[in-house]
């Protein structure tokens, strides 16, 4: 086996000669804050590249330091990043910076998003979110974990986002704690019939809610019920029904990975089918890769037909 | 398990051997193999003999699948795995060991200097080895993250070519940034 030491490296490489698509991938890894505040100030080539709209098709602003401590106006950063996408934004992830105003700004200026992750958007309100949802007819993946929306938002999603296939509504302990209730589960069952993927970590649903979900979401392939203490699968037929119906089931007692439910974890990247590399590929966004993402679609042709026309069918 | 051997010729005319299953980690090589245009040796005019063994090492480890340990490690979700009712705990443990081993391997594999990183990134891009491209690009990003534009220029040997006016504008932004938010 050849060892690394044998590779001569005395020659200095010129990083300005790096192909643009590779540099773009690096910038995507860096994320909007690093690019806007640092990388684009390095040289004119990097500055020019940082203004390419392609780079801003996916914006992830989850992993930020505390707004109050940093003093940086991250809402302004978010708006700036969205401006650079020139309407090409398809995937947006944000934490507490996601206020009603920011979300409105984004949806007003983008082609309909395919993926929206709002984990920890504690300042966003029901009414604000419902206005946002109305503008997302092509949404396929939505994460509303640790937010404070009521079931009204879930109902609006059912009405305006018919393509939704992946939904996360994870909770932390303490939120309406010790009170089991099925309101959310029932709303999901009634309003999200196309779901393939559902994650309800620490949700307070009971067996009744679970039954409703199994009935209401016939295409469900992945269901995560970890730490849902109100669900009891011992005895009765429910466990068998889950096993028969769901390809991949995480039980309430199943272990969680370290940092798995932290904001900004890569877990999301695993689940959704497109990475930075897919976003930068020549073909553009071609939807969830059935071989790459978790929930592939059985009908490959549907994928290419639906996604191939993306960009030309902007209703706005 | 034995597999058909493929021969790769570097830009400086040196020939290397690789199993077909390993070569399939590269989308480019896979297409050549499947396209039936395989004529003994595949010339790789963009990859030198310095870096090709390193690329082959990666392909050998990942033969067939072109992901990285990250995918398997996170959540261990596998759509083909029947969890109920015969959930195989032993299998799960073995999988975990395999993932940990792969992570450790990746860590050691990725221990090299900036020049190698540059060449490897280009090779991964040219050969369409998604997992390797992802690893190398992430490493490059980690060398930029948290650094000031000055530090980045120094690190990558880049000269600032902004006009004095642009420079001035930029300095203002940087100062503001540095005062307000110190990176880790």
Short mmCIF file of C-alpha atoms in Angstrom, two decimals:
data_model
loop_
_atom_site.label_atom_id
_atom_site.label_comp_id
_atom_site.label_asym_id
_atom_site.label_seq_id
_atom_site.Cartn_x
_atom_site.Cartn_y
_atom_site.Cartn_z
CA UNK A 1 0.00 0.00 0.00
CA UNK A 2 1.42 3.36 -1.00
CA UNK A 3 1.78 5.71 1.88
CA UNK A 4 0.90 9.37 1.92
CA UNK A 5 4.46 10.30 2.75
CA UNK A 6 5.59 9.30 -0.70
CA UNK A 7 3.50 11.94 -2.34
CA UNK A 8 5.77 14.86 -3.11
CA UNK A 9 4.10 18.13 -2.31
CA UNK A 10 6.81 20.71 -2.68
CA UNK A 11 5.04 22.39 -5.56
CA UNK A 12 2.70 25.14 -4.41
CA UNK A 13 -0.78 24.86 -5.88
CA UNK A 14 -2.60 27.91 -7.11
CA UNK A 15 -5.98 27.86 -5.43
CA UNK A 16 -7.24 30.49 -7.82
CA UNK A 17 -7.05 27.88 -10.56
CA UNK A 18 -9.42 25.57 -8.73
CA UNK A 19 -12.40 24.79 -11.00
CA UNK A 20 -15.35 26.99 -10.16
CA UNK A 21 -17.64 24.07 -9.43
CA UNK A 22 -15.23 22.74 -6.81
CA UNK A 23 -14.82 26.16 -5.21
CA UNK A 24 -18.61 26.51 -5.22
CA UNK A 25 -18.87 23.25 -3.29
CA UNK A 26 -16.42 24.60 -0.73
CA UNK A 27 -18.48 27.78 -0.41
CA UNK A 28 -21.64 25.74 0.06
CA UNK A 29 -19.99 23.85 2.87
CA UNK A 30 -18.97 27.15 4.44
CA UNK A 31 -22.54 28.40 4.51
CA UNK A 32 -23.98 31.88 4.01
CA UNK A 33 -22.51 33.60 7.05
CA UNK A 34 -18.90 32.56 6.38
CA UNK A 35 -19.19 33.39 2.70
CA UNK A 36 -20.82 36.79 3.16
CA UNK A 37 -18.53 37.94 5.92
CA UNK A 38 -15.25 36.24 5.09
CA UNK A 39 -14.69 34.33 1.89
CA UNK A 40 -16.04 36.98 -0.45
CA UNK A 41 -13.50 39.46 0.93
CA UNK A 42 -10.50 37.32 -0.03
CA UNK A 43 -10.09 38.31 -3.69
CA UNK A 44 -12.14 39.43 -6.66
CA UNK A 45 -12.50 35.91 -8.03
CA UNK A 46 -13.97 34.60 -4.78
CA UNK A 47 -16.16 37.68 -4.57
CA UNK A 48 -17.47 37.08 -8.06
CA UNK A 49 -18.17 33.44 -7.31
CA UNK A 50 -19.96 34.33 -4.07
CA UNK A 51 -22.45 36.28 -6.15
CA UNK A 52 -23.44 33.32 -8.31
CA UNK A 53 -27.08 32.57 -7.66
CA UNK A 54 -26.46 28.84 -7.99
CA UNK A 55 -24.53 28.96 -4.76
CA UNK A 56 -27.58 30.16 -2.89
CA UNK A 57 -30.07 27.52 -3.92
CA UNK A 58 -29.70 25.94 -0.54
CA UNK A 59 -29.27 28.18 2.48
CA UNK A 60 -28.67 26.76 5.91
CA UNK A 61 -28.66 29.21 8.80
CA UNK A 62 -29.32 26.86 11.68
CA UNK A 63 -25.93 26.65 13.22
CA UNK A 64 -25.39 30.23 14.43
CA UNK A 65 -24.15 31.70 17.67
CA UNK A 66 -26.59 33.50 19.88
CA UNK A 67 -28.00 36.58 18.17
CA UNK A 68 -27.85 38.72 21.26
CA UNK A 69 -24.25 37.87 22.03
CA UNK A 70 -22.93 38.21 18.53
CA UNK A 71 -24.64 41.51 17.78
CA UNK A 72 -24.84 40.51 14.13
CA UNK A 73 -28.17 41.07 12.43
CA UNK A 74 -28.74 37.55 11.14
CA UNK A 75 -32.12 38.50 9.76
CA UNK A 76 -30.27 40.88 7.50
CA UNK A 77 -27.84 38.10 6.57
CA UNK A 78 -30.78 35.83 5.71
CA UNK A 79 -32.34 38.49 3.51
CA UNK A 80 -29.03 39.15 1.82
CA UNK A 81 -28.49 35.44 1.15
CA UNK A 82 -31.98 35.11 -0.31
CA UNK A 83 -31.39 38.14 -2.55
CA UNK A 84 -28.32 36.44 -3.97
CA UNK A 85 -30.32 33.35 -4.87
CA UNK A 86 -32.23 35.45 -7.45
CA UNK A 87 -35.35 33.37 -6.94
CA UNK A 88 -33.49 30.06 -7.29
CA UNK A 89 -33.77 29.06 -3.66
CA UNK A 90 -35.16 25.55 -3.22
CA UNK A 91 -34.04 24.60 0.26
CA UNK A 92 -34.00 26.84 3.30
CA UNK A 93 -33.08 25.90 6.85
CA UNK A 94 -33.15 28.33 9.72
CA UNK A 95 -33.29 28.37 13.50
CA UNK A 96 -34.43 31.14 15.79
CA UNK A 97 -33.61 33.77 13.16
CA UNK A 98 -36.70 32.62 11.26
CA UNK A 99 -39.23 35.24 12.25
CA UNK A 100 -42.48 35.87 10.39
CA UNK A 101 -40.79 38.76 8.58
CA UNK A 102 -37.82 36.70 7.43
CA UNK A 103 -40.02 33.83 6.27
CA UNK A 104 -42.29 36.20 4.39
CA UNK A 105 -39.29 37.84 2.75
CA UNK A 106 -38.01 34.46 1.60
CA UNK A 107 -41.23 33.08 0.22
CA UNK A 108 -42.04 36.35 -1.55
CA UNK A 109 -38.76 36.21 -3.42
CA UNK A 110 -38.29 32.55 -4.22
CA UNK A 111 -39.63 30.02 -6.61
CA UNK A 112 -41.73 27.73 -4.49
CA UNK A 113 -39.40 26.00 -2.06
CA UNK A 114 -39.04 22.22 -2.05
CA UNK A 115 -37.64 21.98 1.42
CA UNK A 116 -38.11 24.16 4.48
CA UNK A 117 -36.58 23.41 7.87
CA UNK A 118 -37.64 25.66 10.70
CA UNK A 119 -36.32 23.86 13.74
CA UNK A 120 -36.45 26.20 16.72
CA UNK A 121 -38.26 29.08 15.02
CA UNK A 122 -39.75 30.11 18.31
CA UNK A 123 -40.58 33.62 17.15
CA UNK A 124 -42.64 32.57 14.14
CA UNK A 125 -46.41 32.67 14.69
CA UNK A 126 -49.35 30.62 13.41
CA UNK A 127 -50.65 33.42 11.23
CA UNK A 128 -47.23 34.19 9.81
CA UNK A 129 -46.61 30.56 9.03
CA UNK A 130 -50.00 30.06 7.39
CA UNK A 131 -49.26 32.96 5.02
CA UNK A 132 -45.91 31.31 4.21
CA UNK A 133 -47.45 27.90 3.62
CA UNK A 134 -49.84 29.36 1.06
CA UNK A 135 -46.88 30.16 -1.15
CA UNK A 136 -45.33 26.70 -1.03
CA UNK A 137 -47.37 24.53 -3.41
CA UNK A 138 -44.35 22.38 -4.30
CA UNK A 139 -43.08 21.77 -0.79
CA UNK A 140 -41.95 18.19 -0.22
CA UNK A 141 -39.99 18.32 2.98
CA UNK A 142 -40.88 20.31 6.09
CA UNK A 143 -39.36 20.37 9.54
CA UNK A 144 -41.30 22.24 12.23
CA UNK A 145 -39.51 20.73 15.20
CA UNK A 146 -39.32 22.72 18.42
CA UNK A 147 -41.56 25.47 17.00
CA UNK A 148 -44.75 26.59 18.69
CA UNK A 149 -47.33 26.28 15.97
CA UNK A 150 -50.81 24.93 16.60
CA UNK A 151 -52.71 22.38 14.55
CA UNK A 152 -54.03 25.22 12.38
CA UNK A 153 -50.66 25.27 10.66
CA UNK A 154 -50.84 21.53 9.98
CA UNK A 155 -54.28 22.02 8.46
CA UNK A 156 -53.01 24.82 6.25
CA UNK A 157 -50.14 22.59 5.12
CA UNK A 158 -52.68 19.93 4.16
CA UNK A 159 -54.56 22.47 2.12
CA UNK A 160 -51.67 24.20 0.37
CA UNK A 161 -48.82 21.67 0.21
CA UNK A 162 -50.27 18.60 -1.48
CA UNK A 163 -46.85 17.18 -2.32
CA UNK A 164 -45.51 17.03 1.19
CA UNK A 165 -43.66 13.75 1.66
CA UNK A 166 -41.46 14.33 4.65
CA UNK A 167 -42.55 15.93 7.91
CA UNK A 168 -40.81 16.37 11.23
CA UNK A 169 -42.49 17.54 14.37
CA UNK A 170 -40.03 16.73 17.11
CA UNK A 171 -40.41 18.07 20.61
CA UNK A 172 -38.26 18.72 23.58
CA UNK A 173 -39.23 17.52 27.01
CA UNK A 174 -41.15 20.11 28.93
CA UNK A 175 -43.19 21.45 26.09
CA UNK A 176 -46.77 20.86 27.22
CA UNK A 177 -45.11 18.14 29.19
CA UNK A 178 -46.86 15.31 30.99
CA UNK A 179 -50.01 15.83 29.01
CA UNK A 180 -50.70 13.28 26.36
CA UNK A 181 -52.69 14.58 23.48
CA UNK A 182 -53.38 13.51 19.93
CA UNK A 183 -54.28 16.84 18.41
CA UNK A 184 -51.19 17.00 16.23
CA UNK A 185 -51.25 13.33 15.29
CA UNK A 186 -54.88 13.57 14.23
CA UNK A 187 -54.19 16.72 12.22
CA UNK A 188 -51.31 14.95 10.46
CA UNK A 189 -53.52 11.93 9.73
CA UNK A 190 -56.23 14.13 8.25
CA UNK A 191 -54.08 16.51 6.29
CA UNK A 192 -50.94 14.78 5.07
CA UNK A 193 -52.02 11.74 3.05
CA UNK A 194 -48.90 11.69 0.86
CA UNK A 195 -46.36 11.37 3.66
CA UNK A 196 -43.52 8.88 3.21
CA UNK A 197 -41.44 9.99 6.12
CA UNK A 198 -42.63 11.12 9.54
CA UNK A 199 -40.53 11.90 12.57
CA UNK A 200 -42.28 12.58 15.87
CA UNK A 201 -39.52 12.46 18.44
CA UNK A 202 -40.95 13.04 21.93
CA UNK A 203 -44.37 13.83 20.56
CA UNK A 204 -47.18 13.34 23.04
CA UNK A 205 -49.39 11.23 20.85
CA UNK A 206 -51.10 8.08 22.13
CA UNK A 207 -52.03 4.80 20.48
CA UNK A 208 -55.15 6.49 19.15
CA UNK A 209 -53.10 9.11 17.33
CA UNK A 210 -50.79 6.45 15.95
CA UNK A 211 -53.73 4.42 14.65
CA UNK A 212 -55.09 7.52 12.92
CA UNK A 213 -51.72 8.15 11.28
CA UNK A 214 -51.50 4.57 9.99
CA UNK A 215 -54.99 4.97 8.51
CA UNK A 216 -54.53 8.48 7.17
CA UNK A 217 -51.05 8.16 5.67
CA UNK A 218 -51.18 5.01 3.54
CA UNK A 219 -47.80 5.63 1.85
CA UNK A 220 -45.80 6.02 5.03
CA UNK A 221 -42.48 4.15 4.85
CA UNK A 222 -40.51 5.58 7.73
CA UNK A 223 -41.92 6.42 11.13
CA UNK A 224 -39.89 7.60 14.08
CA UNK A 225 -41.66 7.43 17.44
CA UNK A 226 -38.65 7.56 19.69
CA UNK A 227 -39.38 8.73 23.22
CA UNK A 228 -43.09 9.10 22.49
CA UNK A 229 -44.01 7.95 25.97
CA UNK A 230 -47.75 8.00 25.29
CA UNK A 231 -47.46 5.20 22.75
CA UNK A 232 -47.61 1.67 24.09
CA UNK A 233 -47.02 -1.05 21.54
CA UNK A 234 -46.93 -3.98 23.92
CA UNK A 235 -49.89 -6.27 23.56
CA UNK A 236 -52.62 -5.64 21.05
CA UNK A 237 -52.37 -5.50 17.29
CA UNK A 238 -50.76 -2.09 16.86
CA UNK A 239 -47.18 -3.32 16.83
CA UNK A 240 -48.02 -5.86 14.16
CA UNK A 241 -49.82 -3.24 12.10
CA UNK A 242 -46.80 -0.95 12.29
CA UNK A 243 -44.44 -3.77 11.35
CA UNK A 244 -46.57 -4.75 8.39
CA UNK A 245 -47.04 -1.26 7.10
CA UNK A 246 -43.84 0.65 7.88
CA UNK A 247 -40.57 -0.29 6.22
CA UNK A 248 -38.48 1.39 8.85
CA UNK A 249 -39.90 1.97 12.29
CA UNK A 250 -38.17 3.52 15.27
CA UNK A 251 -39.88 2.49 18.47
CA UNK A 252 -40.37 4.72 21.53
CA UNK A 253 -37.64 2.78 23.36
CA UNK A 254 -35.10 2.81 20.50
CA UNK A 255 -31.82 4.57 21.29
CA UNK A 256 -30.91 7.99 19.93
CA UNK A 257 -27.54 8.91 18.54
CA UNK A 258 -25.42 11.46 20.27
CA UNK A 259 -26.37 14.99 19.10
CA UNK A 260 -28.99 13.50 16.84
CA UNK A 261 -31.66 15.97 17.76
CA UNK A 262 -29.49 19.04 18.11
CA UNK A 263 -30.27 21.91 15.79
CA UNK A 264 -28.13 21.90 12.70
CA UNK A 265 -27.22 18.27 12.84
CA UNK A 266 -26.26 16.48 9.69
CA UNK A 267 -29.00 13.99 10.31
CA UNK A 268 -31.18 16.07 8.02
CA UNK A 269 -28.69 15.86 5.24
CA UNK A 270 -28.79 12.16 5.48
CA UNK A 271 -32.50 12.00 5.19
CA UNK A 272 -33.05 14.36 2.37
CA UNK A 273 -31.79 13.13 -0.91
CA UNK A 274 -29.73 16.01 -2.19
CA UNK A 275 -26.35 17.21 -1.05
CA UNK A 276 -24.25 20.18 -2.03
CA UNK A 277 -22.87 18.11 -4.85
CA UNK A 278 -26.31 17.36 -6.24
CA UNK A 279 -27.24 21.01 -6.06
CA UNK A 280 -24.15 21.98 -8.02
CA UNK A 281 -24.48 19.26 -10.63
CA UNK A 282 -24.90 20.21 -14.26
CA UNK A 283 -28.41 18.85 -14.35
CA UNK A 284 -29.39 21.21 -11.60
CA UNK A 285 -31.77 20.08 -8.96
CA UNK A 286 -33.18 16.76 -9.92
CA UNK A 287 -35.14 16.03 -6.82
CA UNK A 288 -34.57 13.46 -4.21
CA UNK A 289 -32.22 10.84 -5.47
CA UNK A 290 -34.06 7.57 -5.12
CA UNK A 291 -30.79 5.76 -4.52
CA UNK A 292 -29.34 8.31 -2.19
CA UNK A 293 -32.05 9.67 0.00
CA UNK A 294 -33.97 7.70 2.49
CA UNK A 295 -37.37 7.79 0.98
CA UNK A 296 -36.94 7.06 -2.65
CA UNK A 297 -39.91 7.06 -4.92
CA UNK A 298 -40.81 3.77 -6.41
CA UNK A 299 -41.68 5.31 -9.73
CA UNK A 300 -38.50 6.81 -11.13
CA UNK A 301 -40.22 8.37 -14.10
CA UNK A 302 -42.43 10.45 -11.88
CA UNK A 303 -39.30 11.96 -10.42
CA UNK A 304 -37.78 13.09 -13.67
CA UNK A 305 -41.06 14.35 -15.07
CA UNK A 306 -41.92 16.35 -12.03
CA UNK A 307 -38.54 17.81 -11.32
CA UNK A 308 -37.32 18.17 -14.86
CA UNK A 309 -39.71 21.02 -15.46
CA UNK A 310 -38.69 22.85 -12.35
CA UNK A 311 -38.12 26.51 -13.00
CA UNK A 312 -40.47 26.76 -15.93
CA UNK A 313 -43.64 26.25 -13.96
CA UNK A 314 -43.24 28.99 -11.43
CA UNK A 315 -46.77 30.12 -10.76
CA UNK A 316 -45.69 33.51 -9.47
CA UNK B 1 -13.80 -12.60 -4.02
CA UNK B 2 -11.87 -12.06 -7.21
CA UNK B 3 -12.85 -9.42 -9.65
CA UNK B 4 -11.85 -8.25 -13.09
CA UNK B 5 -8.75 -6.06 -13.07
CA UNK B 6 -8.83 -2.61 -14.60
CA UNK B 7 -5.69 -0.69 -15.54
CA UNK B 8 -5.46 3.05 -15.11
CA UNK B 9 -2.77 5.16 -16.74
CA UNK B 10 -1.75 8.38 -14.99
CA UNK B 11 -0.93 11.65 -16.76
CA UNK B 12 2.77 10.80 -16.50
CA UNK B 13 2.28 7.41 -18.15
CA UNK B 14 2.42 5.13 -15.16
CA UNK B 15 -0.01 2.23 -15.01
CA UNK B 16 -1.92 1.18 -11.90
CA UNK B 17 -4.11 -1.82 -11.29
CA UNK B 18 -7.51 -1.70 -9.62
CA UNK B 19 -10.35 -4.20 -9.13
CA UNK B 20 -13.42 -3.47 -11.18
CA UNK B 21 -15.63 -3.39 -8.09
CA UNK B 22 -13.37 -0.75 -6.54
CA UNK B 23 -13.21 1.24 -9.79
CA UNK B 24 -16.99 1.49 -9.73
CA UNK B 25 -16.73 3.92 -6.81
CA UNK B 26 -15.88 6.40 -9.56
CA UNK B 27 -18.86 7.43 -11.66
CA UNK B 28 -16.54 8.27 -14.55
CA UNK B 29 -14.83 4.87 -14.50
CA UNK B 30 -18.15 3.11 -13.99
CA UNK B 31 -19.52 4.73 -17.14
CA UNK B 32 -16.46 3.72 -19.11
CA UNK B 33 -16.72 0.12 -17.88
CA UNK B 34 -20.47 -0.12 -18.47
CA UNK B 35 -20.18 1.63 -21.82
CA UNK B 36 -18.07 -1.26 -23.00
CA UNK B 37 -15.40 1.10 -24.31
CA UNK B 38 -12.84 -0.56 -22.12
CA UNK B 39 -9.77 -1.14 -24.19
CA UNK B 40 -7.17 -2.53 -21.83
CA UNK B 41 -5.99 0.62 -20.14
CA UNK B 42 -8.01 3.68 -19.15
CA UNK B 43 -5.96 6.85 -19.60
CA UNK B 44 -6.47 9.53 -16.96
CA UNK B 45 -4.75 12.61 -18.38
CA UNK B 46 -5.79 14.76 -15.41
CA UNK B 47 -4.47 12.56 -12.62
CA UNK B 48 -0.77 12.21 -11.88
CA UNK B 49 0.99 9.13 -10.53
CA UNK B 50 1.53 11.03 -7.27
CA UNK B 51 -2.12 11.15 -6.46
CA UNK B 52 -3.59 8.15 -8.28
CA UNK B 53 -2.55 5.58 -5.63
CA UNK B 54 -4.30 7.71 -3.02
CA UNK B 55 -7.44 7.72 -5.15
CA UNK B 56 -7.23 3.96 -5.64
CA UNK B 57 -6.84 3.50 -1.91
CA UNK B 58 -10.14 5.31 -1.38
CA UNK B 59 -11.91 3.33 -4.09
CA UNK B 60 -10.69 0.04 -2.65
CA UNK B 61 -12.15 0.94 0.71
CA UNK B 62 -15.46 2.04 -0.74
CA UNK B 63 -15.71 -0.30 -3.71
CA UNK B 64 -19.19 -0.15 -5.13
CA UNK B 65 -20.77 2.37 -2.80
CA UNK B 66 -19.69 5.94 -3.22
CA UNK B 67 -20.96 7.40 0.01
CA UNK B 68 -19.02 8.17 3.14
CA UNK B 69 -19.30 6.98 6.70
CA UNK B 70 -21.49 9.97 7.46
CA UNK B 71 -24.48 8.43 5.77
CA UNK B 72 -24.42 5.19 7.60
CA UNK B 73 -23.47 6.75 10.89
CA UNK B 74 -26.36 9.13 11.18
CA UNK B 75 -29.35 7.39 12.58
CA UNK B 76 -28.55 4.08 10.98
CA UNK B 77 -31.68 4.30 8.92
CA UNK B 78 -31.88 1.60 6.36
CA UNK B 79 -34.98 1.24 4.30
CA UNK B 80 -34.29 -2.39 3.56
CA UNK B 81 -33.92 -3.33 7.16
CA UNK B 82 -36.94 -4.96 8.69
CA UNK B 83 -36.86 -3.79 12.26
CA UNK B 84 -39.89 -5.72 13.44
CA UNK B 85 -40.57 -8.31 14.57
CA UNK B 86 -37.19 -10.02 14.21
CA UNK B 87 -34.94 -7.10 14.92
CA UNK B 88 -31.37 -8.33 14.85
CA UNK B 89 -29.48 -6.59 17.60
CA UNK B 90 -26.22 -8.39 16.78
CA UNK B 91 -26.38 -7.18 13.20
CA UNK B 92 -26.94 -3.66 14.46
CA UNK B 93 -23.85 -3.89 16.66
CA UNK B 94 -21.72 -5.19 13.81
CA UNK B 95 -22.94 -2.31 11.66
CA UNK B 96 -21.92 0.15 14.36
CA UNK B 97 -18.46 -1.36 14.59
CA UNK B 98 -18.14 -1.16 10.82
CA UNK B 99 -19.15 2.50 10.81
CA UNK B 100 -16.72 3.36 13.61
CA UNK B 101 -13.94 1.55 11.79
CA UNK B 102 -14.71 3.42 8.57
CA UNK B 103 -14.74 6.76 10.37
CA UNK B 104 -11.36 6.02 11.88
CA UNK B 105 -10.03 4.97 8.49
CA UNK B 106 -11.31 8.20 6.93
CA UNK B 107 -9.63 10.24 9.63
CA UNK B 108 -6.27 8.63 8.95
CA UNK B 109 -6.77 8.71 5.21
CA UNK B 110 -7.51 12.44 5.27
CA UNK B 111 -4.31 13.30 7.14
CA UNK B 112 -2.27 15.09 4.46
CA UNK B 113 -1.12 18.57 3.50
CA UNK B 114 -2.76 21.25 1.45
CA UNK B 115 -1.10 20.34 -1.84
CA UNK B 116 -2.33 16.77 -1.65
CA UNK B 117 -5.75 18.07 -0.73
CA UNK B 118 -5.79 20.25 -3.82
CA UNK B 119 -4.79 17.40 -6.14
CA UNK B 120 -7.13 14.91 -4.52
CA UNK B 121 -10.06 17.31 -4.75
CA UNK B 122 -9.43 17.77 -8.47
CA UNK B 123 -9.07 14.03 -9.02
CA UNK B 124 -12.30 13.29 -7.12
CA UNK B 125 -14.08 15.92 -9.16
CA UNK B 126 -12.70 14.62 -12.47
CA UNK B 127 -13.46 10.98 -11.63
CA UNK B 128 -16.82 11.80 -10.03
CA UNK B 129 -16.15 10.05 -6.74
CA UNK B 130 -18.86 11.68 -4.70
CA UNK B 131 -17.79 10.48 -1.26
CA UNK B 132 -14.18 11.53 -1.78
CA UNK B 133 -15.19 14.88 -3.23
CA UNK B 134 -17.39 15.48 -0.21
CA UNK B 135 -14.59 14.61 2.21
CA UNK B 136 -11.98 16.76 0.50
CA UNK B 137 -14.27 19.73 0.00
CA UNK B 138 -15.23 19.59 3.66
CA UNK B 139 -11.57 19.57 4.63
CA UNK B 140 -10.92 22.62 2.44
CA UNK B 141 -13.89 24.39 4.00
CA UNK B 142 -12.56 23.62 7.46
CA UNK B 143 -9.32 25.38 6.51
CA UNK B 144 -11.28 28.54 5.68
CA UNK B 145 -13.92 28.46 8.41
CA UNK B 146 -13.40 30.91 11.24
CA UNK B 147 -10.46 32.69 9.63
CA UNK B 148 -10.19 36.31 8.58
CA UNK B 149 -9.76 37.11 4.88
CA UNK B 150 -6.10 37.97 5.63
CA UNK B 151 -5.49 34.59 7.20
CA UNK B 152 -7.23 32.83 4.33
CA UNK B 153 -5.08 34.68 1.77
CA UNK B 154 -1.94 33.76 3.64
CA UNK B 155 -2.99 30.15 4.04
CA UNK B 156 -3.82 29.64 0.37
CA UNK B 157 -1.22 31.97 -1.10
CA UNK B 158 -3.78 34.29 -2.64
CA UNK B 159 -3.14 37.96 -3.33
CA UNK B 160 -5.82 40.49 -2.75
CA UNK B 161 -6.59 42.12 -6.09
CA UNK B 162 -9.27 44.56 -5.00
CA UNK B 163 -9.14 48.22 -5.94
CA UNK B 164 -8.29 50.56 -3.04
CA UNK B 165 -11.94 51.61 -2.87
CA UNK B 166 -13.17 48.05 -2.67
CA UNK B 167 -10.48 47.28 -0.12
CA UNK B 168 -11.61 50.14 2.07
CA UNK B 169 -15.21 49.03 1.91
CA UNK B 170 -14.17 45.51 2.84
CA UNK B 171 -12.05 46.57 5.79
CA UNK B 172 -15.03 48.34 7.27
CA UNK B 173 -17.09 45.16 7.05
CA UNK B 174 -14.33 43.04 8.52
CA UNK B 175 -13.77 45.34 11.47
CA UNK B 176 -17.41 45.35 12.24
CA UNK B 177 -17.48 41.59 12.04
CA UNK B 178 -14.39 41.01 14.15
CA UNK B 179 -15.65 43.26 16.90
CA UNK B 180 -18.99 41.66 17.00
CA UNK B 181 -18.48 38.02 16.61
CA UNK B 182 -15.32 36.12 17.33
CA UNK B 183 -15.37 32.77 15.66
CA UNK B 184 -14.43 29.69 17.57
#
